[in-house]
Short mmCIF file of C-alpha atoms and ligand atoms in Angstrom, two decimals:
data_model
loop_
_atom_site.label_atom_id
_atom_site.label_comp_id
_atom_site.label_asym_id
_atom_site.label_seq_id
_atom_site.Cartn_x
_atom_site.Cartn_y
_atom_site.Cartn_z
CA MET F 1 2.82 18.97 -87.94
CA ALA F 2 4.23 21.43 -85.76
CA LYS F 3 4.27 24.71 -86.20
CA LYS F 4 5.53 26.73 -82.80
CA ILE F 5 7.37 25.77 -80.23
CA TYR F 6 8.67 27.29 -76.88
CA LEU F 7 12.31 26.37 -74.86
CA ILE F 8 12.73 27.06 -71.81
CA GLY F 9 15.91 27.19 -71.38
CA LEU F 10 18.63 28.14 -74.54
CA GLY F 11 21.65 26.82 -73.03
CA LEU F 12 23.50 24.27 -74.96
CA ILE F 13 20.84 21.76 -75.80
CA GLY F 14 18.18 24.02 -76.30
CA GLY F 15 20.34 26.11 -77.80
CA SER F 16 21.17 22.91 -80.08
CA ILE F 17 17.66 21.70 -80.87
CA ALA F 18 16.67 24.81 -82.47
CA LEU F 19 19.56 25.64 -83.90
CA SER F 20 18.51 21.94 -85.61
CA ILE F 21 14.75 22.40 -86.05
CA LYS F 22 15.25 25.73 -87.19
CA HIS F 23 17.87 24.13 -89.80
CA ASN F 24 15.85 21.14 -91.19
CA ASP F 25 12.93 23.27 -91.32
CA PRO F 26 13.30 27.73 -91.25
CA SER F 27 8.92 27.64 -91.29
CA ILE F 28 8.93 26.28 -88.25
CA HIS F 29 8.06 29.61 -85.04
CA ILE F 30 10.89 29.36 -82.14
CA ILE F 31 10.14 31.25 -79.50
CA GLY F 32 12.61 31.50 -76.70
CA PHE F 33 13.61 32.09 -73.13
CA ASP F 34 15.98 31.92 -70.62
CA ILE F 35 16.69 33.20 -67.24
CA ASN F 36 19.51 34.90 -68.42
CA ASN F 37 18.90 37.42 -71.05
CA ASP F 38 22.70 37.51 -72.23
CA GLN F 39 21.83 33.75 -73.89
CA ALA F 40 18.54 34.97 -74.60
CA ALA F 41 19.34 37.89 -76.89
CA LEU F 42 22.33 35.59 -78.05
CA ALA F 43 19.82 32.40 -79.95
CA LYS F 44 17.79 35.29 -81.27
CA LYS F 45 21.12 36.89 -82.60
CA LEU F 46 22.30 33.32 -83.89
CA GLY F 47 19.34 32.42 -85.38
CA ALA F 48 17.77 29.29 -83.04
CA ILE F 49 15.23 31.24 -82.73
CA ASP F 50 12.74 33.55 -83.71
CA GLU F 51 11.25 35.22 -80.14
CA VAL F 52 12.65 36.59 -77.67
CA SER F 53 10.17 36.12 -74.86
CA TYR F 54 10.92 37.95 -71.76
CA GLU F 55 8.10 36.50 -69.33
CA ILE F 56 8.57 32.34 -69.30
CA PHE F 57 5.34 31.90 -69.60
CA PRO F 58 3.86 34.78 -71.79
CA SER F 59 0.32 34.51 -72.79
CA ASP F 60 1.64 33.26 -76.76
CA ILE F 61 2.29 29.94 -74.86
CA SER F 62 -1.21 28.50 -75.72
CA SER F 63 -0.90 28.89 -79.11
CA VAL F 64 2.47 26.33 -79.05
CA ASP F 65 2.23 22.35 -79.78
CA ILE F 66 5.72 21.34 -78.21
CA ILE F 67 7.52 23.11 -75.21
CA PHE F 68 11.21 22.38 -74.63
CA ILE F 69 12.29 22.82 -70.70
CA SER F 70 16.14 22.50 -71.38
CA THR F 71 16.60 23.50 -68.03
CA PRO F 72 19.34 21.64 -65.52
CA VAL F 73 17.08 18.55 -63.91
CA GLU F 74 15.64 20.47 -60.73
CA GLN F 75 14.56 23.21 -62.65
CA THR F 76 13.29 21.54 -64.99
CA ILE F 77 10.86 20.31 -61.97
CA ASN F 78 9.67 23.12 -60.94
CA ILE F 79 9.00 24.72 -64.08
CA ILE F 80 6.37 21.79 -64.50
CA LYS F 81 5.16 22.40 -61.39
CA ASP F 82 3.93 25.99 -62.44
CA LEU F 83 2.89 24.65 -65.86
CA LYS F 84 0.54 23.08 -64.13
CA ASP F 85 -1.81 26.20 -63.91
CA VAL F 86 -0.40 28.08 -67.23
CA GLU F 87 -2.92 27.58 -70.29
CA LEU F 88 -1.89 26.05 -72.53
CA LYS F 89 -3.39 24.61 -76.16
CA LYS F 90 -4.83 21.15 -76.54
CA ASN F 91 -3.16 18.68 -76.86
CA VAL F 92 0.28 20.75 -76.57
CA ILE F 93 2.98 18.23 -76.01
CA ILE F 94 5.57 18.99 -73.21
CA THR F 95 9.38 17.53 -73.11
CA ASP F 96 12.70 17.73 -71.00
CA VAL F 97 15.84 16.47 -72.13
CA GLY F 98 17.41 16.01 -68.44
CA SER F 99 20.05 13.75 -67.76
CA THR F 100 17.55 11.97 -65.96
CA LYS F 101 14.34 10.61 -66.32
CA VAL F 102 12.50 9.28 -62.79
CA LYS F 103 12.14 12.44 -60.39
CA ILE F 104 11.30 14.26 -64.27
CA VAL F 105 8.51 11.90 -64.64
CA GLU F 106 6.96 11.14 -61.82
CA SER F 107 6.88 15.47 -61.37
CA ALA F 108 5.11 15.99 -64.47
CA ASN F 109 2.51 12.31 -64.13
CA LYS F 110 1.98 14.64 -60.92
CA TYR F 111 1.24 18.07 -61.48
CA LEU F 112 0.10 17.38 -65.52
CA ASN F 113 -1.76 14.09 -64.81
CA GLY F 114 -2.63 13.26 -68.24
CA ARG F 115 -4.04 16.86 -68.29
CA ILE F 116 -1.03 17.26 -70.53
CA LYS F 117 1.13 14.66 -72.91
CA PHE F 118 4.32 14.96 -71.28
CA VAL F 119 7.31 13.03 -72.84
CA GLY F 120 10.57 12.82 -71.22
CA GLY F 121 13.06 12.98 -73.07
CA HIS F 122 17.58 12.74 -73.77
CA PRO F 123 19.07 13.64 -75.95
CA MET F 124 22.38 10.92 -75.54
CA ALA F 125 25.48 13.77 -76.52
CA GLY F 126 26.19 17.17 -75.31
CA SER F 127 30.00 19.03 -74.08
CA HIS F 128 31.48 19.44 -70.79
CA LYS F 129 30.97 23.10 -72.15
CA SER F 130 28.25 25.02 -71.27
CA GLY F 131 25.45 27.90 -73.33
CA ILE F 132 24.42 28.85 -76.68
CA LEU F 133 28.09 29.52 -77.75
CA ALA F 134 28.44 26.04 -78.23
CA ALA F 135 25.38 25.23 -79.41
CA LYS F 136 25.71 22.80 -82.59
CA PRO F 137 23.18 21.75 -84.59
CA HIS F 138 24.51 19.01 -85.86
CA LEU F 139 24.94 18.46 -82.31
CA PHE F 140 22.90 15.06 -81.86
CA GLU F 141 23.91 13.54 -85.49
CA ASN F 142 24.49 9.84 -84.75
CA ALA F 143 23.50 9.85 -81.17
CA PHE F 144 20.31 8.05 -78.89
CA TYR F 145 17.33 10.83 -77.81
CA ILE F 146 16.29 8.39 -75.49
CA LEU F 147 11.88 8.92 -74.29
CA THR F 148 10.49 7.96 -71.99
CA PRO F 149 6.82 8.84 -73.14
CA SER F 150 4.20 8.58 -70.22
CA LYS F 151 0.90 6.33 -70.73
CA TYR F 152 -1.07 9.34 -71.96
CA VAL F 153 1.19 10.15 -74.64
CA THR F 154 -0.59 8.21 -77.94
CA LEU F 155 1.99 7.17 -80.70
CA GLU F 156 0.94 10.14 -82.74
CA ASP F 157 2.17 12.65 -79.97
CA LEU F 158 5.61 10.95 -80.52
CA GLU F 159 5.54 10.88 -83.88
CA GLN F 160 4.88 14.55 -84.00
CA LEU F 161 6.97 15.14 -81.73
CA LYS F 162 10.13 12.85 -83.83
CA ASN F 163 9.24 15.24 -86.67
CA ILE F 164 9.89 18.29 -85.20
CA LEU F 165 13.19 16.79 -83.97
CA GLU F 166 13.90 15.16 -87.41
CA GLY F 167 16.78 17.80 -88.08
CA THR F 168 18.46 16.22 -85.03
CA LYS F 169 19.21 13.04 -86.99
CA ALA F 170 18.92 11.57 -84.23
CA ASN F 171 18.19 7.58 -83.07
CA PHE F 172 14.59 8.23 -81.30
CA ILE F 173 15.07 5.44 -78.14
CA GLU F 174 11.70 4.46 -75.78
CA MET F 175 12.94 2.74 -72.46
CA SER F 176 11.60 3.35 -69.03
CA PRO F 177 12.62 6.10 -66.47
CA GLN F 178 13.78 3.79 -64.08
CA GLU F 179 16.22 2.09 -66.90
CA HIS F 180 17.08 4.86 -67.70
CA ASP F 181 18.22 6.61 -64.87
CA ARG F 182 20.32 3.16 -64.76
CA VAL F 183 22.19 2.72 -67.10
CA THR F 184 23.22 6.76 -68.09
CA GLY F 185 24.15 6.17 -64.28
CA VAL F 186 26.80 3.80 -65.82
CA ILE F 187 27.85 5.22 -68.69
CA SER F 188 27.59 9.47 -67.66
CA HIS F 189 26.70 10.10 -64.27
CA PHE F 190 29.19 7.74 -62.33
CA PRO F 191 32.17 8.59 -65.25
CA HIS F 192 31.07 12.22 -64.46
CA ILE F 193 32.15 11.70 -60.83
CA VAL F 194 35.26 9.60 -61.59
CA ALA F 195 36.59 11.86 -63.38
CA ALA F 196 36.21 14.87 -60.62
CA SER F 197 37.72 12.55 -58.58
CA LEU F 198 41.33 12.20 -60.32
CA VAL F 199 41.30 15.78 -61.00
CA TYR F 200 41.02 15.58 -57.37
CA GLN F 201 43.33 12.60 -56.36
CA ALA F 202 45.66 15.19 -59.44
CA LYS F 203 45.27 18.47 -57.58
CA ASN F 204 45.66 16.13 -53.58
CA HIS F 205 49.62 15.52 -54.69
CA GLU F 206 51.08 18.75 -56.58
CA GLU F 207 52.15 20.41 -52.86
CA GLN F 208 53.85 17.36 -53.20
CA PHE F 209 55.17 17.11 -56.77
CA PRO F 210 55.07 20.88 -58.11
CA LEU F 211 55.33 19.30 -61.67
CA VAL F 212 52.01 17.34 -61.53
CA LYS F 213 49.89 19.80 -63.04
CA ARG F 214 52.09 20.28 -66.22
CA LEU F 215 53.09 16.71 -66.40
CA ALA F 216 49.37 15.92 -67.39
CA ALA F 217 49.23 14.74 -70.23
CA GLY F 218 47.09 12.91 -73.60
CA GLY F 219 45.60 10.18 -71.02
CA PHE F 220 45.18 12.44 -67.78
CA ARG F 221 43.25 14.90 -69.71
CA ASP F 222 41.55 12.57 -71.89
CA ILE F 223 39.34 10.58 -69.22
CA THR F 224 39.49 13.86 -67.09
CA ARG F 225 37.73 16.08 -69.97
CA ILE F 226 34.62 16.10 -68.64
CA ALA F 227 35.56 17.37 -65.51
CA SER F 228 35.29 20.64 -67.11
CA SER F 229 31.37 19.98 -67.42
CA ASN F 230 28.60 22.46 -66.11
CA PRO F 231 29.27 21.52 -61.99
CA TYR F 232 25.41 23.15 -61.20
CA MET F 233 24.15 20.36 -63.79
CA TRP F 234 26.30 17.85 -62.08
CA ARG F 235 25.26 18.62 -58.71
CA ASP F 236 21.04 17.91 -59.72
CA ILE F 237 21.72 15.05 -61.59
CA LEU F 238 23.84 13.51 -58.97
CA LEU F 239 21.07 14.39 -56.22
CA HIS F 240 18.31 13.40 -58.64
CA ASN F 241 19.85 9.59 -59.37
CA LYS F 242 21.34 9.00 -56.06
CA GLY F 243 19.82 5.45 -55.66
CA PRO F 244 21.51 3.71 -58.53
CA LEU F 245 24.72 6.06 -58.02
CA LEU F 246 25.11 4.67 -54.30
CA HIS F 247 25.19 0.60 -55.70
CA LEU F 248 27.86 2.39 -58.06
CA PHE F 249 29.69 3.29 -55.73
CA ASP F 250 29.46 0.15 -53.10
CA ASP F 251 30.69 -1.57 -57.34
CA TRP F 252 33.66 1.10 -57.55
CA ILE F 253 35.01 0.24 -54.20
CA SER F 254 34.69 -3.16 -54.81
CA GLU F 255 36.34 -3.16 -57.84
CA MET F 256 39.00 -1.36 -56.34
CA GLU F 257 40.25 -3.50 -53.99
CA ARG F 258 39.82 -5.78 -55.90
CA VAL F 259 42.30 -4.61 -58.79
CA LYS F 260 44.47 -3.32 -55.90
CA GLY F 261 45.26 -6.58 -54.55
CA PHE F 262 45.69 -7.54 -58.53
CA VAL F 263 48.71 -4.99 -57.40
CA GLU F 264 49.75 -5.71 -54.36
CA ASN F 265 49.49 -9.52 -54.68
CA GLU F 266 51.76 -9.26 -58.25
CA GLU F 267 48.70 -10.99 -60.36
CA ALA F 268 50.71 -10.53 -63.22
CA GLU F 269 47.63 -12.74 -65.27
CA ASN F 270 45.49 -10.91 -63.96
CA LEU F 271 46.30 -7.14 -64.24
CA TYR F 272 46.91 -8.37 -68.31
CA ASP F 273 43.26 -9.55 -67.99
CA TYR F 274 41.93 -7.18 -66.46
CA PHE F 275 42.79 -4.56 -69.72
CA GLU F 276 43.16 -7.06 -72.24
CA HIS F 277 39.36 -7.83 -71.42
CA ALA F 278 38.54 -4.01 -71.00
CA LYS F 279 41.06 -3.36 -74.59
CA HIS F 280 38.05 -5.13 -76.28
CA TYR F 281 34.64 -3.95 -75.10
CA ARG F 282 35.99 -0.47 -75.91
CA ASP F 283 37.33 -1.11 -79.06
CA GLY F 284 33.82 -3.20 -79.42
CA LEU F 285 31.68 0.30 -78.63
CA PRO F 286 29.77 1.53 -81.71
CA GLU F 287 31.83 4.10 -83.32
CA LYS F 288 29.47 5.04 -85.84
CA GLN F 289 26.46 6.58 -82.75
CA LYS F 290 27.54 9.04 -80.48
CA GLY F 291 27.11 9.17 -77.33
CA ALA F 292 29.57 6.19 -76.98
CA ILE F 293 32.75 7.00 -79.01
CA PRO F 294 33.29 11.57 -79.80
CA SER F 295 32.46 10.32 -83.58
CA PHE F 296 35.13 13.19 -84.69
CA TYR F 297 35.50 12.26 -88.15
CA ASP F 298 39.85 13.18 -88.72
CA LEU F 299 41.25 14.65 -92.03
CA TYR F 300 45.38 13.52 -92.62
CA VAL F 301 47.08 16.83 -94.74
CA ASP F 302 50.69 16.40 -96.19
CA VAL F 303 51.45 19.83 -96.18
CA PRO F 304 55.09 21.58 -96.34
CA ASP F 305 56.27 22.05 -93.49
CA TYR F 306 57.23 25.60 -93.73
CA PRO F 307 55.54 28.39 -90.74
CA GLY F 308 52.33 29.47 -91.16
CA ILE F 309 51.56 26.14 -93.24
CA ILE F 310 48.28 26.06 -90.06
CA SER F 311 46.90 28.85 -90.28
CA GLU F 312 46.38 28.48 -94.16
CA VAL F 313 44.74 25.73 -94.18
CA THR F 314 43.15 26.31 -91.00
CA GLY F 315 42.54 29.94 -93.09
CA PHE F 316 40.34 28.24 -96.40
CA LEU F 317 38.33 26.52 -94.55
CA ALA F 318 37.29 29.14 -92.37
CA GLN F 319 36.50 31.26 -95.77
CA GLU F 320 33.82 27.97 -96.15
CA LYS F 321 32.93 27.76 -92.79
CA ILE F 322 33.35 24.39 -92.55
CA SER F 323 33.91 24.04 -88.45
CA LEU F 324 37.03 21.52 -86.96
CA THR F 325 37.13 20.81 -83.34
CA ASN F 326 41.04 19.82 -83.25
CA ILE F 327 44.32 19.99 -84.81
CA ARG F 328 47.59 18.22 -84.48
CA ILE F 329 51.01 17.93 -86.40
CA ILE F 330 51.00 14.57 -86.28
CA GLU F 331 54.47 14.01 -87.97
CA THR F 332 56.71 16.46 -89.57
CA ARG F 333 58.76 14.51 -92.02
CA GLU F 334 62.27 14.27 -93.10
CA GLU F 335 61.59 15.35 -95.80
CA ILE F 336 59.81 19.51 -96.76
CA TYR F 337 56.53 17.49 -95.72
CA GLY F 338 54.21 16.66 -92.34
CA VAL F 339 51.48 15.78 -91.43
CA LEU F 340 48.69 18.11 -90.42
CA ARG F 341 45.29 15.72 -88.41
CA LEU F 342 42.48 17.59 -88.29
CA SER F 343 39.32 16.36 -86.95
CA PHE F 344 35.29 17.04 -87.78
CA GLN F 345 32.31 16.29 -85.54
CA THR F 346 30.77 15.16 -88.85
CA GLU F 347 31.71 13.67 -91.60
CA HIS F 348 29.73 16.07 -93.74
CA ASP F 349 32.20 18.27 -92.12
CA ARG F 350 35.04 16.06 -93.45
CA GLU F 351 33.66 15.63 -97.20
CA LEU F 352 33.01 19.20 -97.33
CA ALA F 353 36.68 20.13 -95.82
CA ILE F 354 38.67 17.22 -98.43
CA ASN F 355 36.61 19.90 -100.72
CA CYS F 356 37.75 23.11 -99.84
CA ILE F 357 41.38 22.19 -99.69
CA SER F 358 41.70 20.90 -102.72
CA LYS F 359 39.74 24.00 -104.16
CA TYR F 360 42.62 26.40 -102.26
CA SER F 361 45.43 23.40 -102.36
CA THR F 362 47.55 21.29 -104.33
CA TYR F 363 47.89 19.60 -100.53
CA GLU F 364 46.69 16.02 -100.69
CA THR F 365 44.35 14.82 -98.24
CA PHE F 366 43.91 11.60 -96.68
CA ILE F 367 41.87 9.14 -94.62
CA ILE F 368 42.82 6.58 -92.56
N1 LIG E 1 25.37 19.21 -71.92
C1 LIG E 1 25.06 17.94 -71.30
O1 LIG E 1 26.14 17.47 -72.00
C2 LIG E 1 23.42 18.25 -72.12
C3 LIG E 1 23.73 16.65 -72.69
C4 LIG E 1 22.65 15.59 -72.64
C5 LIG E 1 21.74 16.46 -71.64
N2 LIG E 1 21.33 17.82 -70.91
C6 LIG E 1 20.99 17.54 -69.71
O2 LIG E 1 20.02 19.33 -70.75
C7 LIG E 1 19.57 20.49 -69.40
C8 LIG E 1 20.43 21.59 -69.81
O3 LIG E 1 22.16 21.72 -70.28
P1 LIG E 1 22.83 22.39 -71.00
O4 LIG E 1 24.16 20.87 -71.44
O5 LIG E 1 21.83 22.37 -71.70
O6 LIG E 1 23.18 23.80 -69.75
P2 LIG E 1 23.59 24.97 -70.15
O7 LIG E 1 23.92 25.55 -68.75
O8 LIG E 1 24.69 25.24 -71.22
O9 LIG E 1 22.25 25.22 -70.36
C9 LIG E 1 20.92 25.77 -69.42
C10 LIG E 1 20.40 26.86 -70.11
O10 LIG E 1 19.04 27.11 -68.97
C11 LIG E 1 19.26 28.32 -68.15
N3 LIG E 1 18.44 27.61 -66.92
C12 LIG E 1 18.11 27.48 -65.91
N4 LIG E 1 17.66 27.83 -64.77
C13 LIG E 1 16.77 28.43 -65.99
C14 LIG E 1 14.79 28.30 -65.74
N5 LIG E 1 14.30 28.04 -64.42
N6 LIG E 1 14.27 28.94 -66.50
C15 LIG E 1 14.84 29.69 -67.60
N7 LIG E 1 16.01 29.15 -68.17
C16 LIG E 1 16.57 28.36 -67.11
C17 LIG E 1 20.46 28.93 -67.93
O11 LIG E 1 20.74 30.10 -67.74
C18 LIG E 1 20.96 28.16 -69.31
O12 LIG E 1 21.22 29.03 -70.31
C19 LIG E 1 20.31 19.52 -68.08
O13 LIG E 1 18.74 19.49 -67.84
C20 LIG E 1 20.84 18.72 -69.04
O14 LIG E 1 21.45 17.63 -67.36
C21 LIG E 1 22.65 17.97 -70.90
O1 LIG E 2 30.33 15.13 -73.80
C1 LIG E 2 29.97 15.64 -73.26
O2 LIG E 2 31.32 15.51 -72.78
C2 LIG E 2 28.90 14.72 -72.25
O3 LIG E 2 29.18 14.53 -71.08
C3 LIG E 2 27.53 14.14 -72.92
C4 LIG E 2 26.64 13.05 -71.72
C5 LIG E 2 27.69 12.22 -71.01
O4 LIG E 2 27.76 11.34 -71.21
O5 LIG E 2 28.06 12.00 -69.63
C6 LIG E 2 26.66 14.07 -70.63
C7 LIG E 2 25.83 14.41 -70.50
C8 LIG E 2 24.41 13.98 -70.96
O6 LIG E 2 22.91 13.35 -70.49
C9 LIG E 2 24.88 13.18 -71.87
C10 LIG E 2 25.50 12.94 -72.39
#
């Protein structure tokens, strides 16, 4: 069992991996390095790591069992290249978390050439946010964690990596780097391009229609949330996955032409079928697992409808350090009661909230 871990890159993903390892087994010693010293200091302060390294390859790197590279994908390749000349522990495992795999695994095979065991990794959960302050120990709960092990990696090596990642509560799945980049191109990379393009469509109409920005409601905000992601990260991802993405551009252009034809020719039945089939497929996405549908867990609370009720309820949760992902007043009933909808990242947090609210109040809670 690995007892000493080294994390290069202490942002959202690296930080969440560190927190999940620490929460699962505090005895694991984690050293962390980040080119941004503030991130590293925060990671230490948050208890994600035990020790900050101020150089990327410290002398005690030769004693670590597993090295996680959780940097943007182009930096990941640079680090793998530099690692080839570093003295490391025999049987050390190196893994990454990059959103692309083909180029990263190619560089590992080229520079580490089996001398060092490399397991491509990619947790299929995250956020449009970046940095250690967005990191959560349960970020990967119920998500798929994709592994693309090279031929030099044994089953025991994979088990050792999965054991250290047990605290993520993710579901591990193996695939080839090629399959990984094709699939993630479809369900992650290209959707990020589309989200950004929809933002540009609004921006490009703002001069003619100044209200565009102000009238943007839930639908536009939902579909464009990921356009707030880290541009540095997505620049690298698109350049790493150019091949599959160029095919997806062609598919998308054909699809838009097809739908344009339905509208232009007023093909009502085709338009209905278009939305109906999309709804059927989307509604069929697995709810429990993350990465497919944001697995927010909603709790409804019957509350008296008076000023300050929201801060009263969130105050209960704050007292017990229960984190919330969203809160909305969804209904104000004629009589004195209203309904709050509280959203949580995990079912466990929702359970904690139910107990917390019943402990501090008589407000009725229910799950739909
Ligand atoms: N954001 C997501 O939803 C998500 C999900 C799964 C995988 N990923 C992948 O995880 C990786 C990290 O993404 P993130 O969301 O954690 O980004 P992030 O910006 O939150 O964190 C990246 C960290 O790496 C540091 N860094 C950059 N270059 C470095 C270098 N050369 N040496 C050391 N540290 C360096 C940055 O200072 C930053 O703190 C990326 O490869 C991304 O594709 C992201
Ligand atoms: O949840 C989000 O905001 C994400 O964009 C996470 C997301 C994705 O779903 O595309 C982004 C990049 C990753 O490689 C994996 C997951």
